[in-house]
Short mmCIF file of C-alpha atoms and ligand atoms in Angstrom, two decimals:
data_model
loop_
_atom_site.label_atom_id
_atom_site.label_comp_id
_atom_site.label_asym_id
_atom_site.label_seq_id
_atom_site.Cartn_x
_atom_site.Cartn_y
_atom_site.Cartn_z
CA MET A 1 0.00 0.00 0.00
CA ARG A 2 1.40 3.37 -1.02
CA ARG A 3 0.66 6.08 1.55
CA VAL A 4 0.28 9.38 -0.26
CA ALA A 5 0.35 12.94 1.10
CA VAL A 6 -1.65 15.10 -1.30
CA LEU A 7 -0.38 18.64 -0.74
CA GLY A 8 -2.69 21.04 -2.57
CA ALA A 9 -5.61 18.58 -2.45
CA THR A 10 -8.27 21.21 -3.28
CA GLY A 11 -6.56 22.29 -6.50
CA SER A 12 -6.84 21.07 -10.07
CA ILE A 13 -3.91 18.62 -9.76
CA GLY A 14 -5.08 17.55 -6.30
CA ALA A 15 -8.53 16.66 -7.68
CA SER A 16 -7.05 14.65 -10.56
CA ALA A 17 -4.74 12.79 -8.18
CA LEU A 18 -7.56 11.94 -5.79
CA ASP A 19 -9.59 10.66 -8.74
CA VAL A 20 -6.78 8.21 -9.59
CA ILE A 21 -6.28 7.27 -5.93
CA ALA A 22 -10.02 6.55 -5.57
CA ARG A 23 -9.83 4.11 -8.51
CA HIS A 24 -7.25 1.98 -6.66
CA PRO A 25 -8.26 1.60 -3.00
CA ASP A 26 -6.16 -1.59 -2.87
CA ARG A 27 -2.99 0.28 -3.85
CA PHE A 28 -3.17 3.82 -2.45
CA GLU A 29 -4.17 5.51 0.78
CA ALA A 30 -4.35 9.33 1.00
CA THR A 31 -2.70 9.82 4.40
CA VAL A 32 -2.49 13.64 4.35
CA LEU A 33 -4.64 16.23 2.60
CA SER A 34 -3.87 19.94 2.57
CA ALA A 35 -5.39 23.20 1.35
CA ASN A 36 -4.57 26.88 1.57
CA THR A 37 -7.74 28.51 2.95
CA ARG A 38 -10.80 26.54 1.81
CA VAL A 39 -11.83 24.65 4.94
CA ASP A 40 -15.18 23.42 3.60
CA GLU A 41 -13.65 21.81 0.52
CA LEU A 42 -10.83 20.27 2.54
CA ALA A 43 -13.26 18.90 5.12
CA ALA A 44 -15.44 17.38 2.38
CA LEU A 45 -12.37 15.61 0.94
CA CYS A 46 -11.44 14.37 4.42
CA HIS A 47 -14.90 12.85 4.88
CA ARG A 48 -14.48 11.03 1.59
CA PHE A 49 -10.81 9.93 1.82
CA LYS A 50 -10.36 9.60 5.62
CA PRO A 51 -6.75 10.82 5.82
CA ARG A 52 -4.82 10.60 9.09
CA ARG A 53 -3.94 14.31 8.93
CA ALA A 54 -5.49 17.43 7.39
CA ILE A 55 -3.55 20.65 7.08
CA ILE A 56 -4.84 24.13 6.36
CA ALA A 57 -2.04 26.54 5.44
CA ASP A 58 -3.84 29.55 6.91
CA PRO A 59 -3.59 29.28 10.75
CA ALA A 60 -6.64 31.56 11.15
CA ARG A 61 -8.81 28.73 9.74
CA LEU A 62 -7.61 25.97 12.11
CA ALA A 63 -10.53 26.25 14.55
CA ASP A 64 -13.00 25.90 11.66
CA LEU A 65 -11.13 22.88 10.35
CA LYS A 66 -11.12 21.21 13.77
CA ALA A 67 -14.85 21.79 14.09
CA ALA A 68 -15.50 20.40 10.60
CA LEU A 69 -13.50 17.24 11.35
CA SER A 70 -14.79 16.64 14.88
CA ASP A 71 -16.61 13.45 13.80
CA LEU A 72 -13.49 11.97 12.15
CA ASP A 73 -10.34 10.32 13.48
CA CYS A 74 -8.14 12.88 11.72
CA ILE A 75 -5.55 15.27 13.15
CA ALA A 76 -6.12 18.89 12.08
CA GLU A 77 -3.09 21.15 11.79
CA ALA A 78 -2.20 24.52 10.29
CA GLY A 79 0.66 26.54 8.89
CA PRO A 80 3.69 26.00 6.66
CA GLU A 81 5.58 24.13 9.41
CA ALA A 82 2.83 21.51 9.57
CA LEU A 83 3.04 21.06 5.79
CA GLU A 84 6.79 20.64 5.94
CA ALA A 85 6.51 18.17 8.84
CA ALA A 86 3.84 16.12 7.06
CA ALA A 87 5.94 15.92 3.87
CA GLY A 88 8.85 14.63 5.92
CA ASP A 89 7.20 12.26 8.37
CA THR A 90 7.14 8.47 8.32
CA GLU A 91 3.35 8.17 7.96
CA THR A 92 3.78 8.65 4.21
CA ASP A 93 6.11 7.25 1.55
CA THR A 94 4.86 9.35 -1.36
CA VAL A 95 4.34 13.10 -1.51
CA LEU A 96 2.37 14.80 -4.27
CA ALA A 97 3.71 18.36 -4.45
CA ALA A 98 0.68 20.13 -5.94
CA ILE A 99 0.77 23.45 -4.11
CA VAL A 100 0.99 26.39 -6.49
CA GLY A 101 3.97 28.74 -6.35
CA ALA A 102 7.11 29.00 -4.22
CA ALA A 103 4.83 28.37 -1.22
CA GLY A 104 5.36 24.69 -2.03
CA MET A 105 9.15 24.82 -1.82
CA ARG A 106 9.69 23.81 1.83
CA SER A 107 7.38 20.81 1.68
CA THR A 108 8.86 19.71 -1.66
CA LEU A 109 12.37 19.89 -0.20
CA ALA A 110 11.25 18.05 2.96
CA ALA A 111 9.95 15.15 0.86
CA ALA A 112 13.30 14.95 -0.97
CA ARG A 113 15.32 15.23 2.25
CA THR A 114 13.45 12.30 3.78
CA GLY A 115 13.93 10.06 0.75
CA LYS A 116 10.31 9.92 -0.38
CA ARG A 117 8.83 9.27 -3.78
CA LEU A 118 8.15 12.84 -4.87
CA LEU A 119 5.41 13.34 -7.45
CA LEU A 120 6.42 16.76 -8.61
CA ALA A 121 3.77 19.08 -10.05
CA ASN A 122 4.87 22.23 -8.18
CA LYS A 123 7.29 23.43 -10.86
CA GLU A 124 7.95 26.76 -9.10
CA SER A 125 9.85 24.95 -6.34
CA VAL A 126 12.23 23.48 -8.95
CA VAL A 127 12.69 26.87 -10.60
CA VAL A 128 13.46 28.53 -7.26
CA ALA A 129 15.54 25.79 -5.65
CA GLY A 130 16.54 23.39 -8.43
CA ALA A 131 20.15 22.88 -7.35
CA LEU A 132 19.20 22.34 -3.73
CA LEU A 133 16.35 19.99 -4.61
CA MET A 134 18.45 17.80 -6.90
CA ARG A 135 21.16 17.62 -4.22
CA GLU A 136 18.63 16.52 -1.58
CA VAL A 137 17.22 13.91 -3.96
CA ALA A 138 20.67 12.48 -4.72
CA ASP A 139 21.93 12.58 -1.12
CA ASN A 140 18.85 10.98 0.39
CA GLY A 141 17.80 8.44 -2.21
CA ALA A 142 14.53 10.18 -3.03
CA GLU A 143 12.70 9.40 -6.26
CA ILE A 144 11.35 12.22 -8.45
CA LEU A 145 8.49 11.33 -10.76
CA PRO A 146 7.72 14.41 -12.87
CA ILE A 147 4.01 15.19 -13.08
CA ASP A 148 4.15 18.24 -15.34
CA SER A 149 2.86 16.61 -18.55
CA GLU A 150 5.90 17.62 -20.63
CA HIS A 151 8.42 16.35 -18.09
CA ASN A 152 6.42 13.21 -17.54
CA ALA A 153 6.52 12.65 -21.32
CA ILE A 154 10.30 13.22 -21.40
CA PHE A 155 10.78 10.87 -18.45
CA GLN A 156 8.87 8.22 -20.41
CA CYS A 157 10.98 8.80 -23.58
CA LEU A 158 14.41 8.72 -21.89
CA PRO A 159 16.28 5.49 -21.11
CA SER A 160 17.13 7.00 -17.69
CA PRO A 161 16.44 10.39 -16.08
CA GLN A 162 20.10 11.42 -16.35
CA ALA A 163 20.60 10.16 -19.94
CA VAL A 164 20.80 13.68 -21.41
CA ALA A 165 24.09 14.26 -19.60
CA ASP A 166 25.46 10.81 -20.55
CA ALA A 167 27.40 11.02 -23.82
CA HIS A 168 26.79 7.30 -24.51
CA SER A 169 23.00 7.57 -24.40
CA GLY A 170 22.81 9.30 -27.78
CA VAL A 171 20.29 11.84 -26.44
CA GLU A 172 20.82 15.22 -28.10
CA ARG A 173 17.86 17.36 -27.17
CA ILE A 174 14.57 17.75 -25.43
CA VAL A 175 11.63 19.28 -27.30
CA LEU A 176 8.95 20.75 -25.05
CA THR A 177 5.55 21.22 -26.62
CA ALA A 178 3.46 24.29 -25.76
CA SER A 179 -0.21 24.71 -26.55
CA GLY A 180 0.35 28.40 -27.21
CA GLY A 181 -2.44 29.22 -24.74
CA PRO A 182 -5.66 31.15 -25.41
CA PHE A 183 -3.87 33.98 -27.25
CA ARG A 184 -1.88 31.95 -29.78
CA GLY A 185 -1.56 33.94 -32.99
CA TRP A 186 -2.57 37.23 -31.35
CA SER A 187 -0.62 40.45 -32.00
CA ARG A 188 0.90 42.51 -29.20
CA GLU A 189 -1.72 45.22 -29.84
CA ARG A 190 -4.61 42.84 -29.15
CA LEU A 191 -2.86 41.49 -26.05
CA GLY A 192 -2.85 44.95 -24.48
CA VAL A 193 -6.49 44.77 -23.41
CA VAL A 194 -7.06 41.12 -22.43
CA THR A 195 -8.86 40.28 -19.17
CA PRO A 196 -8.12 37.66 -16.50
CA GLU A 197 -11.20 35.72 -17.65
CA GLN A 198 -9.85 35.52 -21.20
CA ALA A 199 -6.40 34.55 -19.96
CA CYS A 200 -7.79 31.77 -17.75
CA ALA A 201 -9.88 30.23 -20.54
CA HIS A 202 -7.31 27.69 -21.69
CA PRO A 203 -8.26 25.89 -24.91
CA ASN A 204 -7.16 22.36 -23.83
CA TRP A 205 -6.42 22.09 -20.12
CA ASP A 206 -8.55 22.86 -17.08
CA MET A 207 -6.06 24.25 -14.55
CA GLY A 208 -5.62 26.65 -11.62
CA ARG A 209 -5.68 30.39 -12.36
CA LYS A 210 -1.97 31.06 -11.86
CA ILE A 211 -0.76 28.37 -14.29
CA SER A 212 -3.51 29.37 -16.73
CA VAL A 213 -2.13 32.92 -16.88
CA ASP A 214 1.40 31.47 -17.16
CA SER A 215 0.22 29.45 -20.17
CA ALA A 216 -1.23 32.60 -21.73
CA THR A 217 2.06 34.54 -21.35
CA LEU A 218 4.23 31.49 -22.26
CA MET A 219 5.96 31.88 -18.88
CA ASN A 220 4.64 28.41 -18.11
CA LYS A 221 6.88 27.08 -20.89
CA GLY A 222 9.74 29.26 -19.63
CA LEU A 223 9.40 27.77 -16.14
CA GLU A 224 9.29 24.32 -17.76
CA VAL A 225 12.55 24.97 -19.64
CA ILE A 226 14.20 25.65 -16.27
CA GLU A 227 12.44 22.63 -14.75
CA ALA A 228 13.75 20.41 -17.58
CA HIS A 229 17.27 21.73 -17.01
CA TRP A 230 17.23 20.55 -13.40
CA LEU A 231 15.24 17.33 -13.72
CA PHE A 232 17.19 16.00 -16.69
CA ALA A 233 20.58 17.77 -16.38
CA ALA A 234 20.00 19.34 -19.82
CA ARG A 235 21.93 22.40 -20.93
CA PRO A 236 19.78 25.38 -22.05
CA GLU A 237 20.78 24.90 -25.70
CA GLN A 238 19.56 21.29 -25.54
CA ILE A 239 16.01 22.40 -24.64
CA GLU A 240 13.73 23.53 -27.47
CA VAL A 241 10.13 24.71 -27.50
CA VAL A 242 7.61 24.05 -30.26
CA VAL A 243 3.99 25.18 -30.26
CA HIS A 244 1.51 22.33 -30.73
CA PRO A 245 -2.05 23.65 -30.36
CA GLN A 246 -3.79 20.29 -29.81
CA SER A 247 -1.74 19.33 -26.68
CA ILE A 248 -1.71 15.68 -27.76
CA VAL A 249 2.06 15.25 -28.14
CA HIS A 250 3.19 16.06 -24.60
CA SER A 251 6.91 16.41 -25.44
CA LEU A 252 9.73 14.68 -27.31
CA VAL A 253 13.32 13.49 -26.93
CA GLY A 254 15.73 13.75 -29.89
CA TYR A 255 18.49 11.16 -30.39
CA ARG A 256 21.76 11.34 -32.33
CA ASP A 257 20.53 8.96 -35.05
CA GLY A 258 17.66 11.27 -35.99
CA SER A 259 15.00 9.51 -33.93
CA LEU A 260 12.51 11.67 -32.13
CA LEU A 261 10.55 9.81 -29.42
CA ALA A 262 7.28 11.31 -28.27
CA GLN A 263 4.66 10.52 -25.67
CA LEU A 264 1.09 11.18 -26.80
CA GLY A 265 -2.12 11.22 -24.82
CA GLN A 266 -5.28 13.11 -23.97
CA PRO A 267 -4.73 16.49 -22.31
CA ASP A 268 -5.68 14.96 -18.96
CA MET A 269 -3.29 15.14 -16.01
CA ARG A 270 -4.54 11.82 -14.64
CA THR A 271 -2.25 10.02 -17.10
CA ALA A 272 0.90 11.60 -15.63
CA LEU A 273 -0.43 11.18 -12.08
CA ALA A 274 -1.24 7.49 -12.60
CA TYR A 275 2.20 7.01 -14.15
CA GLY A 276 3.89 8.61 -11.12
CA LEU A 277 1.73 6.81 -8.56
CA GLY A 278 2.06 3.40 -10.18
CA TRP A 279 5.62 3.55 -11.53
CA PRO A 280 7.18 1.27 -12.66
CA GLU A 281 3.80 -0.37 -13.22
CA ARG A 282 1.17 1.10 -15.54
CA ILE A 283 -2.22 1.47 -13.87
CA ASP A 284 -5.67 2.60 -14.98
CA ALA A 285 -6.02 6.40 -14.97
CA GLY A 286 -9.64 6.72 -16.08
CA VAL A 287 -8.43 8.39 -19.28
CA ARG A 288 -10.00 7.32 -22.57
CA ALA A 289 -7.72 6.07 -25.35
CA LEU A 290 -6.59 8.40 -28.12
CA ASP A 291 -8.29 7.90 -31.47
CA MET A 292 -5.66 9.01 -33.99
CA ALA A 293 -7.96 8.79 -37.00
CA ALA A 294 -10.55 10.95 -35.25
CA LEU A 295 -7.83 13.51 -34.46
CA GLY A 296 -6.93 13.67 -38.14
CA SER A 297 -3.97 16.02 -37.91
CA LEU A 298 -1.54 17.50 -35.44
CA ASP A 299 0.00 20.93 -35.98
CA PHE A 300 3.35 22.41 -34.97
CA GLU A 301 4.73 25.96 -35.26
CA PRO A 302 7.48 28.08 -33.69
CA PRO A 303 6.61 30.18 -30.61
CA ASP A 304 6.06 33.92 -31.17
CA ARG A 305 8.89 35.25 -29.02
CA HIS A 306 8.01 38.88 -29.78
CA ALA A 307 4.39 38.79 -28.61
CA PHE A 308 5.30 36.51 -25.67
CA PRO A 309 8.67 37.72 -24.28
CA CYS A 310 8.35 35.67 -21.06
CA LEU A 311 9.83 32.64 -22.79
CA ASP A 312 13.11 34.41 -23.54
CA LEU A 313 13.17 36.00 -20.08
CA ALA A 314 13.19 32.47 -18.64
CA TYR A 315 15.92 31.27 -21.01
CA SER A 316 18.10 34.23 -20.08
CA ALA A 317 17.52 33.70 -16.34
CA LEU A 318 18.58 30.08 -16.80
CA GLU A 319 21.70 31.12 -18.75
CA GLN A 320 22.53 33.68 -16.07
CA GLY A 321 22.09 31.08 -13.31
CA GLY A 322 22.69 31.85 -9.61
CA GLY A 323 19.64 33.56 -8.14
CA ALA A 324 18.20 34.75 -11.48
CA PRO A 325 15.56 31.95 -11.80
CA THR A 326 14.45 32.64 -8.19
CA ILE A 327 14.00 36.34 -9.03
CA LEU A 328 12.20 35.49 -12.28
CA ASN A 329 9.75 33.23 -10.46
CA ALA A 330 9.05 35.67 -7.62
CA ALA A 331 8.49 38.58 -10.02
CA ASN A 332 6.20 36.41 -12.13
CA GLU A 333 4.12 35.35 -9.12
CA VAL A 334 3.68 39.00 -8.09
CA ALA A 335 2.89 40.17 -11.64
CA VAL A 336 0.38 37.37 -12.30
CA SER A 337 -1.37 38.02 -9.01
CA ALA A 338 -1.59 41.77 -9.82
CA PHE A 339 -2.95 40.93 -13.29
CA LEU A 340 -5.58 38.60 -11.79
CA GLN A 341 -6.62 41.45 -9.44
CA ARG A 342 -6.88 43.80 -12.44
CA GLN A 343 -4.06 45.96 -11.13
CA LEU A 344 -1.67 45.24 -14.01
CA GLY A 345 -2.09 44.91 -17.76
CA PHE A 346 -1.22 41.66 -19.52
CA LEU A 347 1.70 43.19 -21.44
CA SER A 348 3.10 44.63 -18.21
CA ILE A 349 3.67 41.12 -16.79
CA PRO A 350 6.95 40.63 -18.74
CA GLU A 351 7.89 44.28 -18.09
CA VAL A 352 7.67 43.78 -14.32
CA ILE A 353 9.71 40.59 -14.55
CA ALA A 354 12.41 42.15 -16.76
CA ALA A 355 12.67 45.21 -14.49
CA THR A 356 12.96 43.02 -11.38
CA LEU A 357 15.67 40.90 -13.02
CA ASP A 358 17.54 44.13 -13.90
CA ALA A 359 17.26 45.60 -10.39
CA GLY A 360 20.64 44.23 -9.34
CA LEU A 361 19.30 42.02 -6.54
CA ASP A 362 21.89 39.66 -5.25
CA GLY A 363 21.96 36.94 -2.66
CA ASP A 364 23.18 33.53 -1.65
CA SER A 365 21.40 31.06 -3.91
CA ASP A 366 23.10 27.96 -2.43
CA SER A 367 21.18 27.78 0.82
CA LEU A 368 17.47 27.59 1.57
CA GLU A 369 17.71 30.67 3.81
CA GLY A 370 19.46 32.60 1.02
CA LEU A 371 16.82 31.59 -1.52
CA ILE A 372 13.99 32.58 0.82
CA ALA A 373 15.60 36.00 1.39
CA LEU A 374 16.14 36.51 -2.34
CA ASP A 375 12.56 35.45 -3.11
CA ALA A 376 11.28 38.00 -0.57
CA ALA A 377 13.51 40.80 -1.91
CA ALA A 378 12.42 40.05 -5.49
CA ARG A 379 8.75 40.15 -4.43
CA ARG A 380 9.23 43.58 -2.82
CA GLU A 381 10.96 44.91 -5.95
CA ALA A 382 8.31 43.41 -8.26
CA GLU A 383 5.54 44.98 -6.18
CA LEU A 384 7.17 48.40 -6.66
CA GLN A 385 7.54 47.74 -10.38
CA ALA A 386 3.90 46.64 -10.65
CA ALA A 387 2.64 49.66 -8.67
CA ARG A 388 4.49 51.96 -11.10
CA ARG A 389 2.55 50.41 -13.99
CA HIS A 390 -0.86 50.33 -12.28
P1 NAD B 401 -4.63 25.27 -8.13
O1 NAD B 401 -4.65 26.74 -7.92
O2 NAD B 401 -5.82 24.63 -8.76
O3 NAD B 401 -4.39 24.54 -6.73
C1 NAD B 401 -3.38 24.94 -5.88
C2 NAD B 401 -3.43 24.18 -4.56
O4 NAD B 401 -2.42 24.73 -3.70
C3 NAD B 401 -4.76 24.33 -3.81
O5 NAD B 401 -5.04 23.14 -3.13
C4 NAD B 401 -4.48 25.46 -2.81
O6 NAD B 401 -5.29 25.36 -1.65
C5 NAD B 401 -3.02 25.21 -2.48
N1 NAD B 401 -2.29 26.44 -2.11
C6 NAD B 401 -2.30 27.62 -2.77
N2 NAD B 401 -1.53 28.52 -2.14
C7 NAD B 401 -1.01 27.89 -1.06
C8 NAD B 401 -0.13 28.30 -0.01
N3 NAD B 401 0.36 29.55 0.07
N4 NAD B 401 0.21 27.38 0.93
C9 NAD B 401 -0.30 26.13 0.88
N5 NAD B 401 -1.13 25.70 -0.08
C10 NAD B 401 -1.48 26.56 -1.04
O7 NAD B 401 -3.29 24.94 -8.95
P2 NAD B 401 -3.02 23.70 -9.91
O8 NAD B 401 -3.41 24.05 -11.28
O9 NAD B 401 -3.52 22.45 -9.30
O10 NAD B 401 -1.40 23.69 -9.92
C11 NAD B 401 -0.65 23.20 -8.83
C12 NAD B 401 0.80 23.09 -9.25
O11 NAD B 401 0.91 22.12 -10.30
C13 NAD B 401 1.38 24.39 -9.84
O12 NAD B 401 2.72 24.51 -9.49
C14 NAD B 401 1.24 24.19 -11.34
O13 NAD B 401 2.20 24.92 -12.07
C15 NAD B 401 1.49 22.70 -11.45
N6 NAD B 401 0.88 22.09 -12.64
C16 NAD B 401 -0.46 22.12 -12.81
C17 NAD B 401 -1.04 21.55 -13.93
C18 NAD B 401 -2.53 21.51 -14.12
O14 NAD B 401 -3.00 20.90 -15.08
N7 NAD B 401 -3.32 22.12 -13.27
C19 NAD B 401 -0.21 20.95 -14.90
C20 NAD B 401 1.16 20.93 -14.69
C21 NAD B 401 1.69 21.50 -13.55
MG1 MG B 402 3.21 21.51 -18.34
#
């Protein structure tokens, strides 16, 4: 029996994971469920899945959570420390990191430090603390199963996770597919007036609001380039991006002999989650089979780097290294949140990020404390930059 902590249980990934878990009561037990502020939703999930522990990130909601769980044998806790402790304790062997943003970093690192199987959806924690995370994984025998659909596809197409760095493997490059988001093909002029509702209406995937905006700006792909660098030890020039509007080919790996291996599937995160939960076995995900003839055709085109400058901002942060990806991520989180609150225009998102990267912030990016300080400083700077453009 695999004992799974679902961190971010009330989110889009959390719901998909619990759907897969519910299909296999003989294999999986949800031992921990967590949410940010939504006590009612968390309590409803606890009544259904009967975890040993429920954690609400916001301490002000703990009394409500306790009251809502009073009829269950379930420990209610609150705060980031409780999340970190749950990710690291011995009640679980598998941690699904499905919190959105750098808020997931400490619990992701705790799972790696304690040698767990880490089902990694929370890409921001890899962008912020990639070096530290990969060190913890290697030092403590943890197992990363990438859940981001592109990285899950790459994992499936590689002979081993570290094959990109192995000259004998014949792997030359990674090709990440991008849907292009709801504004694919739009000019910069049209992008000037888009609303949060338009940005969150993704054509293929049903996701949380933050990642939906990231998909609309192409920053999601930028974050994924950095994620691929860390997960697969790929150099920036080995990572390419191609736009594929149907989101059927989830990514590809290119080999020296000209072969390009791809993983295809429905745009449904349950495939990647079932792969990570069941690995190395393949288990039922509740996802219907692809009908290639019904699809008819698949399209590919280069990304529009002019209309969507976030992609190149991410590449340059990766090239720069050090704390630059941490600053990029923090500025993006601030800018996206301001955009969602209608305090920042869509085209100002990359402006805020570029200005924050250029602000000359510096810090120790080798330690968790250093990264947390740099993340906080970048957020303060990005808030100033966003306020200037309000
Ligand atoms: P979501 O907004 O639907 O859910 C986020 C979850 O995190 C919720 O349970 C929320 O309660 C919790 N949360 C939010 N802020 C928190 C905080 N400060 N502290 C603790 N918990 C907090 O987001 P999502 O779409 O499920 O995405 C989750 C992560 O997975 C993101 O990093 C995203 O980039 C990644 N991801 C998502 C998808 C997808 O299809 N949704 C695909 C690939 C990767
Ligand atoms: Mg993805």
